[in-house]
Short mmCIF file of C-alpha atoms in Angstrom, two decimals:
data_model
loop_
_atom_site.label_atom_id
_atom_site.label_comp_id
_atom_site.label_asym_id
_atom_site.label_seq_id
_atom_site.Cartn_x
_atom_site.Cartn_y
_atom_site.Cartn_z
CA UNK A 6 59.96 187.52 124.36
CA UNK A 7 60.92 190.01 127.06
CA UNK A 8 61.29 192.70 124.42
CA UNK A 9 57.85 191.83 123.03
CA UNK A 10 56.35 191.93 126.51
CA UNK A 11 57.95 195.31 127.23
CA UNK A 12 56.79 196.68 123.83
CA UNK A 13 60.30 197.45 122.64
CA UNK A 14 60.57 198.40 118.97
CA UNK A 15 62.26 195.88 116.70
CA UNK A 16 65.55 197.52 115.70
CA UNK A 17 69.05 196.40 114.70
CA UNK A 18 70.35 197.52 118.08
CA UNK A 19 67.83 195.25 119.77
CA UNK A 20 69.05 192.36 117.63
CA UNK A 21 72.74 193.17 118.16
CA UNK A 22 72.42 193.29 121.94
CA UNK A 23 71.29 189.63 121.88
CA UNK A 24 74.31 188.31 119.94
CA UNK A 25 76.61 187.82 122.97
CA UNK A 26 73.90 185.87 124.78
CA UNK A 27 73.26 183.75 121.68
CA UNK A 28 76.94 182.93 121.28
CA UNK A 29 77.31 181.96 124.94
CA UNK A 30 74.15 179.83 124.77
CA UNK A 31 75.33 178.11 121.61
CA UNK A 32 78.75 177.30 123.11
CA UNK A 33 77.26 175.87 126.32
CA UNK A 34 74.59 173.99 124.38
CA UNK A 35 77.20 172.33 122.16
CA UNK A 36 79.37 171.51 125.17
CA UNK A 37 76.39 169.96 126.92
CA UNK A 38 75.57 167.79 123.91
CA UNK A 39 79.21 166.72 123.59
CA UNK A 40 79.68 165.73 127.23
CA UNK A 41 76.27 164.43 128.28
CA UNK A 42 76.38 161.04 129.91
CA UNK A 43 72.98 159.83 128.67
CA UNK A 44 73.69 160.29 124.98
CA UNK A 45 72.70 157.22 123.03
CA UNK A 46 69.69 156.47 125.22
CA UNK A 47 68.36 153.18 123.88
CA UNK A 48 64.70 153.28 124.95
CA UNK A 49 63.68 155.52 122.04
CA UNK A 50 61.12 153.83 119.82
CA UNK A 51 62.72 153.81 116.41
CA UNK A 52 59.39 153.34 114.64
CA UNK A 53 58.16 156.85 115.47
CA UNK A 54 57.52 158.88 112.35
CA UNK A 55 57.59 162.69 112.38
CA UNK A 56 53.87 162.95 113.23
CA UNK A 57 54.31 160.50 116.13
CA UNK A 58 57.21 162.57 117.44
CA UNK A 59 55.13 165.76 117.24
CA UNK A 60 52.23 164.10 119.06
CA UNK A 61 54.50 162.70 121.78
CA UNK A 62 56.08 166.13 122.30
CA UNK A 63 52.57 167.59 122.65
CA UNK A 64 51.72 164.87 125.17
CA UNK A 65 54.85 165.74 127.17
CA UNK A 66 53.76 169.40 127.22
CA UNK A 67 50.28 168.35 128.32
CA UNK A 68 51.76 166.23 131.11
CA UNK A 69 53.91 169.18 132.20
CA UNK A 70 50.79 171.37 132.35
CA UNK A 71 49.00 168.80 134.48
CA UNK A 72 51.93 168.35 136.84
CA UNK A 73 52.16 172.10 137.32
CA UNK A 74 48.96 172.04 139.39
CA UNK A 75 48.76 168.37 140.35
CA UNK A 76 52.29 167.07 140.99
CA UNK A 77 51.41 163.44 141.66
CA UNK A 78 53.09 160.25 140.45
CA UNK A 79 56.29 162.04 139.57
CA UNK A 80 59.12 159.95 138.21
CA UNK A 81 62.77 160.38 137.32
CA UNK A 82 62.02 159.18 133.81
CA UNK A 83 58.96 158.20 131.83
CA UNK A 84 58.71 155.44 129.27
CA UNK A 85 57.87 156.31 125.70
CA UNK A 86 54.26 155.77 124.61
CA UNK A 87 53.73 152.41 122.95
CA UNK A 88 52.37 152.13 119.45
CA UNK A 89 49.66 149.64 118.64
CA UNK A 90 50.18 148.76 115.01
CA UNK A 91 51.03 152.04 113.34
CA UNK A 92 49.29 154.28 115.85
CA UNK A 93 49.65 155.67 119.35
CA UNK A 94 46.69 155.46 121.72
CA UNK A 95 43.90 157.80 120.53
CA UNK A 96 44.18 160.20 123.48
CA UNK A 97 47.71 161.17 122.45
CA UNK A 98 46.29 162.60 119.23
CA UNK A 99 44.02 164.87 121.29
CA UNK A 100 46.91 166.62 123.07
CA UNK A 101 47.61 169.31 120.40
CA UNK A 102 43.94 170.28 120.55
CA UNK A 103 44.01 170.32 124.35
CA UNK A 104 47.04 172.64 124.32
CA UNK A 105 45.32 174.97 121.86
CA UNK A 106 42.19 174.92 124.05
CA UNK A 107 44.20 175.93 127.13
CA UNK A 108 45.71 178.93 125.34
CA UNK A 109 42.26 179.89 123.98
CA UNK A 110 40.76 179.56 127.47
CA UNK A 111 43.29 181.93 128.99
CA UNK A 112 42.63 184.44 126.24
CA UNK A 113 38.87 184.18 126.93
CA UNK A 114 39.47 184.67 130.67
CA UNK A 115 40.57 188.19 129.79
CA UNK A 116 44.17 187.64 130.84
CA UNK A 117 46.11 190.25 128.84
CA UNK A 118 47.14 188.79 125.48
CA UNK A 119 50.74 189.88 125.93
CA UNK A 120 50.89 188.02 129.22
CA UNK A 121 49.38 184.86 127.73
CA UNK A 122 51.67 184.88 124.71
CA UNK A 123 54.75 185.70 126.76
CA UNK A 124 54.04 183.02 129.36
CA UNK A 125 53.09 180.22 127.00
CA UNK A 126 55.85 180.99 124.50
CA UNK A 127 58.41 181.15 127.33
CA UNK A 128 57.16 177.73 128.44
CA UNK A 129 57.27 176.38 124.90
CA UNK A 130 60.70 177.67 123.89
CA UNK A 131 62.40 176.61 127.11
CA UNK A 132 60.68 173.21 127.23
CA UNK A 133 61.19 172.33 123.57
CA UNK A 134 64.94 172.31 124.17
CA UNK A 135 64.49 169.34 126.49
CA UNK A 136 62.75 167.38 123.76
CA UNK A 137 66.15 166.81 122.12
CA UNK A 138 65.22 167.61 118.53
CA UNK A 139 61.87 165.87 118.68
CA UNK A 140 62.83 162.90 120.85
CA UNK A 141 66.23 161.75 119.74
CA UNK A 142 67.04 160.63 123.26
CA UNK A 143 64.43 161.93 125.68
CA UNK A 144 60.72 161.94 126.27
CA UNK A 145 59.77 163.71 129.46
CA UNK A 146 61.54 164.56 132.69
CA UNK A 147 60.19 166.68 135.49
CA UNK A 148 63.53 168.43 135.97
CA UNK A 149 63.28 169.83 132.45
CA UNK A 150 60.08 171.68 133.35
CA UNK A 151 61.42 173.76 136.24
CA UNK A 152 62.57 176.71 134.12
CA UNK A 153 59.63 176.54 131.64
CA UNK A 154 57.19 176.65 134.57
CA UNK A 155 58.22 180.28 135.16
CA UNK A 156 56.25 181.23 132.04
CA UNK A 157 53.17 179.32 133.18
CA UNK A 158 53.32 180.74 136.70
CA UNK A 159 53.56 184.18 135.10
CA UNK A 160 50.23 183.56 133.35
CA UNK A 161 48.66 182.06 136.49
CA UNK A 162 49.80 185.05 138.54
CA UNK A 163 48.09 187.38 136.06
CA UNK A 164 44.92 185.29 136.30
CA UNK A 165 45.08 185.34 140.10
CA UNK A 166 45.63 189.11 140.06
CA UNK A 167 42.58 189.52 137.84
CA UNK A 168 40.50 187.35 140.15
CA UNK A 169 41.53 189.46 143.13
CA UNK A 170 40.45 192.64 141.32
CA UNK A 171 36.88 191.41 140.71
CA UNK A 172 34.28 193.29 142.73
CA UNK A 173 31.33 190.98 141.99
CA UNK A 174 30.17 188.57 143.19
CA UNK A 175 30.97 189.52 146.77
CA UNK A 176 33.23 187.03 148.46
CA UNK A 177 34.95 185.85 145.27
CA UNK A 178 38.19 187.26 146.62
CA UNK A 179 37.95 184.74 149.50
CA UNK A 180 37.50 181.90 147.01
CA UNK A 181 40.78 182.96 145.35
CA UNK A 182 42.49 183.08 148.76
CA UNK A 183 41.07 179.64 149.56
CA UNK A 184 42.36 178.15 146.29
CA UNK A 185 45.80 179.62 146.84
CA UNK A 186 45.84 178.37 150.43
CA UNK A 187 44.75 174.88 149.35
CA UNK A 188 47.55 174.68 146.77
CA UNK A 189 50.11 175.93 149.29
CA UNK A 190 49.04 173.28 151.79
CA UNK A 191 49.02 170.57 149.08
CA UNK A 192 52.49 171.50 147.83
CA UNK A 193 53.81 171.70 151.40
CA UNK A 194 52.53 168.20 152.18
CA UNK A 195 53.95 166.79 148.95
CA UNK A 196 57.31 168.45 149.63
#
């Protein structure tokens, strides 16, 4: 993703320079899976089919997006969504469309496409790892969003920078400062 963002040409050298990082990541990932204490978590609904698992992963991503700006009612762990009959609650099925709408919205806000794709794909690829192969033993945990949030803050910073560059209407810059100040005060109080 960094290479894409920096417009580096796709070459064999570019691929080869990533191999040591891939090997180290693979080793530590396998060690983590081998020695994790929560393996065999028993709260996983066994009646989730593949579509249910996809929808629940999308709902976790949606929750992470919401908690990025509104970090209320945080919890160490979250219970899995209940199924009524063969279905989850209807609003869970809306989450993939909501995620697509958010990406579309940022593209329409004239945030540079490279920035949007880099930020959202960084969020996705680092957060999907916490979903333990589509929910084998985990649903959602706030601690798993800390690293992925870097990608989202990257996109928000680009949006903020664009807002600061607007000349019209007059005073819009102060609205941006006010929003930033309000979030800083909110996060300080919550902390």
